[in-house]
Coordinates of C-alpha atoms and ligand atoms in Angstrom, one line a residue:
M192 CA 33.3 -30.7 -2.4
K193 CA 35.8 -27.9 -3.1
R194 CA 38.0 -27.5 -6.1
M195 CA 41.7 -28.3 -5.7
K196 CA 44.3 -26.4 -7.5
V197 CA 46.5 -28.3 -9.9
S198 CA 49.6 -27.5 -7.8
Q199 CA 48.0 -29.4 -4.9
L200 CA 46.4 -32.2 -6.9
L201 CA 49.8 -33.2 -8.2
V202 CA 51.1 -33.9 -4.7
E203 CA 47.9 -35.5 -3.3
T204 CA 47.7 -39.2 -2.7
P205 CA 45.7 -41.2 -5.3
G206 CA 42.4 -42.9 -4.4
Q207 CA 40.2 -39.9 -3.7
E208 CA 37.4 -38.0 -5.4
V209 CA 38.5 -34.5 -6.6
I210 CA 37.3 -31.5 -8.5
A211 CA 39.7 -29.6 -10.8
K212 CA 38.9 -26.4 -12.8
G213 CA 41.0 -24.8 -15.4
W214 CA 41.7 -24.2 -19.1
V215 CA 42.4 -26.9 -21.7
R216 CA 46.0 -26.8 -23.0
T217 CA 45.7 -29.8 -25.3
K218 CA 43.4 -32.7 -26.0
R219 CA 44.6 -35.9 -27.8
G220 CA 43.5 -39.5 -27.8
N221 CA 41.6 -42.1 -29.9
K222 CA 38.0 -43.3 -30.2
N223 CA 38.1 -45.0 -26.8
V224 CA 39.8 -42.5 -24.6
N225 CA 40.7 -38.8 -24.6
F226 CA 43.5 -37.2 -22.7
I227 CA 43.1 -33.6 -21.7
A228 CA 45.9 -31.5 -20.3
L229 CA 44.3 -29.0 -17.9
N230 CA 46.1 -26.0 -16.5
D231 CA 44.8 -23.5 -13.9
G232 CA 47.8 -21.2 -13.5
S233 CA 48.8 -22.5 -10.1
T234 CA 51.8 -24.2 -11.6
I235 CA 53.5 -24.6 -14.9
K236 CA 52.5 -28.3 -14.8
N237 CA 49.1 -29.6 -16.1
I238 CA 46.9 -32.3 -14.6
Q239 CA 46.0 -35.0 -17.1
V240 CA 42.3 -35.7 -17.3
V241 CA 41.5 -39.1 -18.7
C242 CA 38.0 -39.4 -20.3
E243 CA 36.7 -42.8 -21.5
T244 CA 34.6 -41.7 -24.5
A245 CA 31.9 -44.2 -23.7
R246 CA 31.1 -42.3 -20.5
F247 CA 30.4 -38.9 -22.2
E248 CA 28.3 -37.4 -24.9
E249 CA 30.2 -37.1 -28.2
E250 CA 28.9 -33.6 -28.5
L251 CA 30.4 -32.6 -25.2
L252 CA 33.8 -34.1 -25.9
K253 CA 33.8 -32.3 -29.3
Q254 CA 33.5 -28.9 -27.6
I255 CA 36.5 -29.5 -25.4
T256 CA 39.2 -27.8 -27.4
T257 CA 42.4 -25.8 -26.6
G258 CA 41.5 -22.8 -24.5
S259 CA 38.1 -24.0 -23.3
S260 CA 37.4 -23.9 -19.6
L261 CA 36.2 -26.9 -17.6
C262 CA 35.1 -28.2 -14.3
V263 CA 36.1 -31.9 -13.9
R264 CA 35.0 -34.2 -11.2
G265 CA 36.6 -37.6 -10.9
E266 CA 38.9 -39.9 -9.1
L267 CA 42.6 -39.1 -8.6
V268 CA 44.5 -42.2 -9.6
A269 CA 48.1 -43.2 -10.1
S270 CA 49.0 -42.5 -13.7
Q271 CA 49.8 -45.3 -16.1
G272 CA 51.7 -42.9 -18.4
S273 CA 55.1 -41.4 -17.9
G274 CA 55.5 -37.8 -17.1
Q275 CA 53.1 -37.5 -14.2
A276 CA 52.5 -39.3 -10.9
V277 CA 48.7 -38.8 -10.8
E278 CA 45.9 -38.1 -13.2
I279 CA 42.1 -37.7 -13.0
Q280 CA 39.7 -40.4 -14.2
A281 CA 36.9 -38.1 -15.2
R282 CA 33.3 -39.0 -14.1
E283 CA 31.6 -35.6 -14.8
I284 CA 32.7 -32.8 -17.0
Q285 CA 31.1 -29.4 -17.2
I286 CA 32.2 -26.9 -19.8
Y287 CA 32.2 -23.3 -18.6
G288 CA 33.2 -21.8 -21.9
T289 CA 34.2 -23.0 -25.3
A290 CA 37.0 -21.5 -27.3
D291 CA 36.4 -21.7 -31.1
P292 CA 39.5 -23.4 -32.6
E293 CA 39.1 -21.2 -35.7
A294 CA 39.3 -18.0 -33.6
Y295 CA 41.3 -18.8 -30.4
P296 CA 44.9 -17.5 -31.3
L297 CA 46.8 -19.8 -28.9
Q298 CA 46.4 -23.0 -30.8
K299 CA 49.8 -24.4 -31.6
K300 CA 52.8 -24.0 -29.4
G301 CA 55.8 -22.0 -30.3
H302 CA 54.5 -18.5 -31.0
S303 CA 57.0 -15.7 -31.5
M304 CA 57.3 -13.3 -28.6
E305 CA 56.4 -10.5 -31.1
F306 CA 53.1 -12.2 -31.9
L307 CA 52.4 -12.8 -28.2
R308 CA 52.9 -9.1 -27.5
E309 CA 50.1 -8.4 -29.9
I310 CA 47.8 -10.6 -27.8
A311 CA 49.2 -9.5 -24.4
H312 CA 45.7 -9.9 -23.0
L313 CA 45.8 -13.6 -23.7
R314 CA 49.5 -14.4 -23.3
P315 CA 49.2 -15.2 -19.5
R316 CA 47.6 -18.4 -20.8
T317 CA 50.9 -19.6 -22.2
N318 CA 53.5 -21.5 -20.3
T319 CA 56.1 -18.8 -20.7
F320 CA 54.0 -15.9 -19.4
G321 CA 52.5 -18.0 -16.6
A322 CA 56.1 -18.7 -15.5
V323 CA 57.1 -15.1 -15.8
L324 CA 54.1 -13.8 -13.9
R325 CA 54.5 -16.3 -11.1
I326 CA 58.1 -15.3 -10.7
R327 CA 57.1 -11.6 -10.9
H328 CA 54.8 -12.2 -8.0
A329 CA 57.4 -14.2 -6.0
M330 CA 59.9 -11.3 -6.4
A331 CA 57.4 -8.7 -5.3
F332 CA 56.6 -10.7 -2.2
A333 CA 60.3 -11.3 -1.5
I334 CA 61.1 -7.6 -1.8
H335 CA 58.5 -6.8 0.9
K336 CA 59.8 -9.7 3.0
F337 CA 63.4 -8.6 2.8
F338 CA 62.7 -5.1 4.0
N339 CA 60.1 -6.1 6.5
D340 CA 62.5 -8.5 8.1
K341 CA 65.1 -5.7 8.4
G342 CA 62.6 -3.2 9.9
F343 CA 62.3 -0.9 7.0
V344 CA 59.0 1.0 6.7
Y345 CA 57.1 0.8 3.4
I346 CA 56.2 4.3 2.3
H347 CA 53.7 5.2 -0.4
T348 CA 55.0 8.1 -2.4
P349 CA 52.7 10.1 -4.7
L350 CA 52.4 9.2 -8.4
I351 CA 51.3 12.7 -9.3
T352 CA 53.9 15.3 -8.5
A353 CA 55.0 18.9 -9.2
S354 CA 58.7 18.1 -8.9
D355 CA 61.2 16.5 -11.3
A356 CA 63.1 14.1 -9.0
E357 CA 65.8 13.2 -11.5
G358 CA 66.0 16.7 -13.0
A359 CA 65.9 15.0 -16.4
G360 CA 62.7 16.5 -17.7
A361 CA 61.3 13.3 -19.1
M362 CA 57.9 13.6 -17.5
F363 CA 54.3 12.9 -18.6
Q364 CA 52.1 15.9 -17.9
V365 CA 48.9 15.4 -15.9
T366 CA 46.2 18.0 -16.6
T367 CA 42.5 18.4 -16.8
L368 CA 42.8 21.6 -18.9
D369 CA 41.2 21.5 -22.3
V370 CA 44.4 20.9 -24.4
A371 CA 42.8 22.4 -27.5
N372 CA 41.9 25.6 -25.8
P373 CA 43.7 26.1 -22.4
P374 CA 43.4 29.2 -20.3
R375 CA 46.2 31.6 -21.0
N376 CA 48.2 34.3 -19.2
E377 CA 48.6 37.7 -20.7
D378 CA 51.9 36.7 -22.2
G379 CA 50.3 33.8 -24.0
S380 CA 51.7 31.0 -21.7
I381 CA 49.3 28.5 -20.3
N382 CA 47.7 29.5 -17.0
Y383 CA 48.2 26.5 -14.8
T384 CA 46.6 28.1 -11.7
E385 CA 43.4 27.1 -13.4
D386 CA 44.5 23.4 -13.8
F387 CA 43.2 20.7 -11.4
F388 CA 46.0 21.1 -8.9
G389 CA 46.5 24.8 -9.5
K390 CA 50.0 24.2 -10.9
H391 CA 51.8 22.2 -13.5
T392 CA 51.9 18.5 -12.6
S393 CA 53.3 15.3 -14.0
L394 CA 53.6 11.6 -13.3
T395 CA 56.5 10.8 -11.1
V396 CA 59.9 9.5 -12.4
S397 CA 60.9 8.4 -8.9
G398 CA 59.7 8.4 -5.3
Q399 CA 63.1 9.3 -4.0
L400 CA 62.6 12.9 -2.9
E401 CA 59.6 12.0 -0.8
G402 CA 61.4 8.8 0.3
E403 CA 64.2 11.0 1.7
M404 CA 61.6 12.7 3.9
G405 CA 60.6 9.3 5.2
A406 CA 64.2 8.2 5.8
T407 CA 65.1 11.3 7.7
A408 CA 62.2 10.6 10.1
L409 CA 61.7 6.8 10.3
G410 CA 65.3 5.8 9.6
E411 CA 65.0 3.2 7.0
I412 CA 62.2 3.1 4.4
Y413 CA 61.5 1.8 1.0
T414 CA 59.0 2.6 -1.8
F415 CA 57.8 0.1 -4.3
G416 CA 55.5 1.5 -7.0
P417 CA 55.1 2.5 -10.6
T418 CA 57.2 5.2 -12.1
F419 CA 56.9 6.9 -15.5
R420 CA 59.5 8.2 -18.0
A421 CA 58.6 9.9 -21.2
E422 CA 61.9 9.2 -22.8
N423 CA 61.7 8.0 -26.4
S424 CA 63.9 4.9 -25.7
N425 CA 63.0 2.0 -27.9
T426 CA 65.2 -0.6 -26.4
P427 CA 64.8 -4.1 -24.9
R428 CA 65.5 -2.5 -21.5
H429 CA 63.3 0.6 -21.3
L430 CA 59.6 1.0 -20.5
A431 CA 57.6 4.2 -20.2
E432 CA 55.8 2.8 -17.2
F433 CA 57.9 0.6 -14.9
W434 CA 58.0 -0.4 -11.3
M435 CA 60.9 0.7 -9.0
I436 CA 62.0 -0.3 -5.5
E437 CA 63.7 2.6 -3.7
P438 CA 65.1 2.1 -0.3
E439 CA 66.4 5.2 1.5
M440 CA 68.4 5.0 4.7
A441 CA 69.5 7.6 7.3
F442 CA 73.1 7.3 8.5
Y443 CA 74.2 5.2 5.5
E444 CA 77.3 6.2 3.6
I445 CA 78.0 4.9 0.1
E446 CA 79.7 1.7 1.3
D447 CA 76.7 0.8 3.4
N448 CA 74.5 1.5 0.4
M449 CA 76.6 -0.8 -1.8
D450 CA 76.5 -3.5 0.9
L451 CA 72.7 -3.3 1.1
A452 CA 72.3 -3.3 -2.7
E453 CA 74.4 -6.4 -3.1
E454 CA 72.7 -8.2 -0.2
F455 CA 69.3 -7.3 -1.6
I456 CA 69.8 -8.6 -5.1
K457 CA 71.5 -11.8 -3.9
Y458 CA 68.5 -12.4 -1.5
L459 CA 66.0 -11.9 -4.4
V460 CA 67.9 -14.2 -6.7
Q461 CA 68.2 -16.9 -4.0
Y462 CA 64.5 -16.5 -3.2
A463 CA 63.7 -17.3 -6.9
L464 CA 66.0 -20.3 -6.8
D465 CA 64.4 -21.5 -3.6
H466 CA 60.7 -20.9 -4.5
C467 CA 60.3 -20.8 -8.3
M468 CA 62.4 -23.8 -9.5
D469 CA 59.7 -25.4 -11.8
D470 CA 59.2 -22.1 -13.6
L471 CA 63.0 -21.4 -13.8
Q472 CA 63.6 -24.9 -15.1
F473 CA 61.1 -24.3 -17.9
L474 CA 62.6 -21.0 -18.9
N475 CA 66.1 -22.5 -18.7
D476 CA 65.1 -25.3 -21.0
M477 CA 63.1 -23.2 -23.5
F478 CA 65.0 -19.9 -23.7
D479 CA 68.3 -19.7 -21.9
K480 CA 70.3 -22.8 -21.1
E481 CA 72.6 -20.9 -18.8
L482 CA 69.9 -19.2 -16.8
I483 CA 70.0 -21.2 -13.6
E484 CA 73.7 -21.4 -13.7
R485 CA 73.9 -17.6 -14.0
L486 CA 71.5 -17.1 -11.1
R487 CA 73.6 -19.4 -8.9
S488 CA 76.8 -17.7 -9.8
V489 CA 75.5 -14.3 -8.8
T490 CA 74.4 -15.5 -5.4
S491 CA 77.9 -16.9 -4.6
T492 CA 80.2 -14.2 -5.9
D493 CA 81.4 -10.9 -4.5
F494 CA 80.4 -8.0 -6.8
V495 CA 83.4 -6.1 -8.1
R496 CA 83.6 -2.5 -6.8
L497 CA 85.5 0.2 -8.7
T498 CA 85.3 3.8 -9.6
Y499 CA 83.9 5.2 -12.8
T500 CA 87.4 6.6 -13.6
E501 CA 88.9 3.1 -13.2
G502 CA 86.1 1.6 -15.3
V503 CA 86.6 4.1 -18.1
D504 CA 90.3 3.4 -18.0
I505 CA 89.6 -0.3 -18.6
L506 CA 87.2 0.4 -21.4
M507 CA 89.7 2.8 -23.1
K508 CA 92.5 0.3 -22.9
S509 CA 90.4 -2.6 -24.1
G510 CA 91.0 -1.8 -27.7
V511 CA 87.3 -2.6 -28.4
K512 CA 85.6 -0.4 -30.9
F513 CA 82.3 0.5 -29.2
E514 CA 79.4 2.1 -31.1
Y515 CA 79.5 5.0 -28.6
P516 CA 83.0 6.3 -27.9
V517 CA 84.3 6.1 -24.3
F518 CA 86.1 9.0 -22.7
W519 CA 86.1 10.4 -19.2
G520 CA 82.9 12.3 -18.8
A521 CA 80.8 10.1 -21.1
D522 CA 77.6 8.6 -19.9
L523 CA 78.2 4.9 -20.1
Q524 CA 76.0 2.9 -22.5
S525 CA 74.8 -0.6 -22.0
E526 CA 77.5 -1.9 -24.4
H527 CA 80.2 -0.4 -22.1
E528 CA 78.5 -1.7 -18.9
R529 CA 78.2 -5.2 -20.4
Y530 CA 81.8 -5.2 -21.5
L531 CA 83.0 -4.6 -18.0
V532 CA 80.6 -7.2 -16.5
E533 CA 80.6 -9.9 -19.1
K534 CA 84.0 -9.7 -20.7
H535 CA 86.4 -8.0 -18.3
F536 CA 85.3 -9.2 -14.8
G537 CA 82.8 -12.0 -15.5
K538 CA 80.7 -10.9 -12.6
P539 CA 78.4 -8.0 -11.4
V540 CA 80.2 -4.7 -11.0
I541 CA 79.4 -1.7 -8.8
L542 CA 80.7 1.5 -10.3
T543 CA 81.0 4.6 -8.1
D544 CA 82.1 8.2 -8.1
Y545 CA 80.7 9.3 -11.5
P546 CA 81.3 12.7 -13.1
K547 CA 78.8 15.1 -11.5
D548 CA 77.6 16.4 -14.9
I549 CA 76.1 13.1 -15.9
K550 CA 74.3 12.5 -12.6
A551 CA 71.4 14.0 -10.7
F552 CA 71.6 17.2 -8.6
Y553 CA 71.1 15.5 -5.2
M554 CA 74.2 13.3 -5.2
K555 CA 76.9 14.0 -2.6
Q556 CA 79.8 15.9 -4.0
N557 CA 83.3 14.6 -3.6
E558 CA 86.3 16.7 -2.5
D559 CA 87.7 16.7 -6.1
G560 CA 84.9 19.0 -7.2
K561 CA 84.4 16.8 -10.3
T562 CA 82.7 13.6 -9.1
V563 CA 79.8 12.6 -7.0
R564 CA 79.1 9.6 -4.7
G565 CA 76.8 7.9 -7.2
M566 CA 76.8 4.1 -7.7
D567 CA 75.4 2.0 -10.4
V568 CA 75.1 -1.8 -10.1
L569 CA 75.8 -3.4 -13.5
F570 CA 74.6 -6.9 -14.3
P571 CA 75.3 -9.5 -17.0
K572 CA 72.9 -9.3 -20.0
I573 CA 71.3 -6.1 -18.5
G574 CA 73.8 -3.4 -17.8
E575 CA 72.5 -1.0 -15.2
I576 CA 70.1 -2.7 -12.8
I577 CA 70.4 -0.4 -9.9
G578 CA 71.1 3.4 -9.7
G579 CA 71.8 5.1 -6.4
S580 CA 74.0 7.4 -4.4
Q581 CA 74.9 8.9 -1.1
R582 CA 72.9 12.1 -0.9
E583 CA 74.3 15.6 -0.5
E584 CA 73.4 16.5 3.1
S585 CA 74.9 20.0 3.2
L586 CA 72.2 22.6 2.5
E587 CA 74.7 25.0 1.1
K588 CA 76.3 22.6 -1.3
L589 CA 72.9 21.3 -2.5
Q590 CA 71.6 24.8 -3.0
N591 CA 74.7 25.7 -5.0
R592 CA 74.3 22.7 -7.2
I593 CA 70.7 23.4 -7.8
Q594 CA 71.6 27.0 -8.8
E595 CA 74.4 25.8 -11.1
L596 CA 72.0 23.6 -12.9
Q597 CA 69.5 26.5 -13.1
M598 CA 66.8 24.4 -11.6
D599 CA 63.7 26.0 -10.2
T600 CA 64.1 25.9 -6.4
R601 CA 60.6 27.1 -5.7
G602 CA 59.1 23.7 -6.0
L603 CA 61.9 22.2 -4.0
E604 CA 61.8 24.2 -0.8
W605 CA 60.1 21.4 1.0
Y606 CA 62.9 19.0 0.0
L607 CA 65.5 21.4 1.2
D608 CA 63.9 21.4 4.6
S609 CA 65.4 18.0 5.2
R610 CA 68.8 19.7 5.0
R611 CA 67.7 22.7 7.0
F612 CA 66.4 20.8 10.0
G613 CA 68.5 18.0 11.5
T614 CA 70.3 17.0 8.3
V615 CA 72.1 13.6 8.4
P616 CA 74.3 11.6 6.0
H617 CA 71.9 9.3 4.1
S618 CA 71.8 7.1 1.0
G619 CA 69.5 5.1 -1.2
F620 CA 69.1 3.5 -4.5
G621 CA 66.5 2.4 -7.0
L622 CA 66.2 -1.1 -8.4
G623 CA 64.2 -1.3 -11.7
F624 CA 61.8 -4.2 -11.0
E625 CA 61.5 -5.2 -14.6
R626 CA 65.3 -5.1 -15.1
L627 CA 65.5 -7.5 -12.1
L628 CA 62.9 -9.7 -13.8
L629 CA 64.9 -9.7 -17.0
F630 CA 67.8 -11.1 -15.1
V631 CA 65.9 -13.6 -13.1
T632 CA 63.7 -15.0 -15.9
G633 CA 66.3 -14.8 -18.7
M634 CA 63.8 -13.1 -21.0
A635 CA 65.5 -10.9 -23.6
N636 CA 63.0 -8.1 -23.8
I637 CA 61.6 -6.0 -21.0
R638 CA 58.2 -6.0 -22.7
D639 CA 57.9 -9.6 -21.8
V640 CA 58.3 -9.3 -18.0
I641 CA 55.4 -6.9 -17.4
P642 CA 51.8 -7.9 -18.1
F643 CA 50.9 -4.9 -20.2
P644 CA 53.9 -3.0 -21.4
R645 CA 53.8 0.7 -22.0
T646 CA 56.4 1.9 -24.6
P647 CA 56.6 4.7 -27.2
K648 CA 53.6 4.5 -29.5
N649 CA 52.1 1.6 -27.6
A650 CA 49.4 1.8 -24.9
E651 CA 47.3 -1.2 -26.1
F652 CA 45.1 -3.0 -23.6
Ligands
LIG194 O1 69.0 5.3 -12.3 P1 67.6 5.8 -12.0 O2 67.1 6.8 -12.9 O3 67.6 6.3 -10.5 C1 66.6 6.9 -9.9 O4 65.5 7.1 -10.3 C2 66.9 7.3 -8.4 N1 65.9 8.2 -7.9 C3 66.9 6.0 -7.6 C4 67.3 6.3 -6.2 O5 68.4 6.5 -5.9 N2 66.3 6.2 -5.3 O6 66.6 4.6 -12.0 C5 66.8 3.5 -11.2 C6 66.7 2.2 -11.9 C7 67.7 2.0 -13.0 O7 68.9 1.5 -12.5 C8 66.9 0.9 -13.8 O8 67.1 -0.4 -13.3 C9 65.5 1.3 -13.7 O9 65.4 2.1 -12.5 N3 65.0 2.1 -14.8 C10 64.2 1.7 -15.8 N4 63.6 0.5 -16.0 C11 62.9 0.3 -17.0 N5 62.6 1.3 -17.9 C12 63.1 2.5 -17.8 N6 62.9 3.5 -18.7 C13 64.0 2.8 -16.7 N7 64.7 3.8 -16.2 C14 65.3 3.4 -15.1
LIG195 MG1 70.6 5.5 -13.6

């Protein structure tokens, strides 16, 4: 007989012999009968296992404590108690592994998120992280489904790269040189020709540049992979290692790009509502009473679209004293973004046409000579969830911009070939996967929506 997952057991008809396997969440009872709540990760719900103490060795029952792992064989019966339709009348119990109550850290309920981060290797055993990780999986699946259904091609872009896609310089170096004693050139600088790749390399901050090569050949592509940023940002919204989804589309102008971004996010949120309701309900009840309502409202509202200039105008006229001052040309902070979204409009906002000096080199330049066709999607509780743009397709303009910024073109010649040969208007954007998950789960800290967070001074586990 095969094991049935708890998610399945809970919807099976009573009156059959079953096997369940999982980890004990709680055990309670009296001298005649014990009730074990067993969870196997397939759902937030537990299956109740009823053990008549007379049927089992006292020694065995004593070893069944929170965190121990069991195989239970018994009859699935209609439950007498409230709270569940069925339960298992245990006939045989095998203990796979005990969990010493003195040592197992997940005894009582209601641990702080900070404490759970210190035991990130065990926190998937909690209701909260089980829910978050199932939702994370569902969102990853929905992302592939969304693009696959539209005929986009999934492109795998490299994680090790010699180019700085965002031109921001916040990259982790990759080297096999002896850092204590690297080979040097005559002028004392490090001789990277002797490094593993024969040049200076880093972990990628974005797959976009390679993605553009895909889009200008296959039409519509997306990437979905880890990206790395060595920025020292200790905030609830920044990770040093995060996952990003980057679609890139030939023949799309900025309006098409905005339409796709809006459709994409709404699809994902709707997918969560349709497929993850048990987990969302739990998170809604435990952490954020407005979660489900907020998710529903996003799927049914048109995002506001306005220019950066209009946005800055609203912020300057708001009379609010922000921590960071607002003026035309300022890079907007999360507090500004959230003011627009939460206070002023009460819905998601797409800001466009940013000053060129605060955006990356590849964005399409507007006629005014001051702004570029960038777009950021701003969300309640999060601020920026998506960053994207129409790309500069003119070789000359792109080269001029690269020169203005004094970037090294030698490493970018391959990229410029897309503008040299059959250049086309094209656009794309990047959705931060963990930022999406912050929104969908209602979690307050980005460290709690990825299994093993990587942040400044923390690479534990
Ligand atoms: O705005 P960003 O830097 O844009 C790019 O990387 C472009 N190449 C995307 C593109 O056009 N293909 O990053 C995109 C998104 C942000 O909007 C944010 O959601 C997320 O990535 N992000 C981070 N998420 C977690 N931790 C960080 N340190 C992040 N930095 C950016
Ligand atoms: Mg950005």
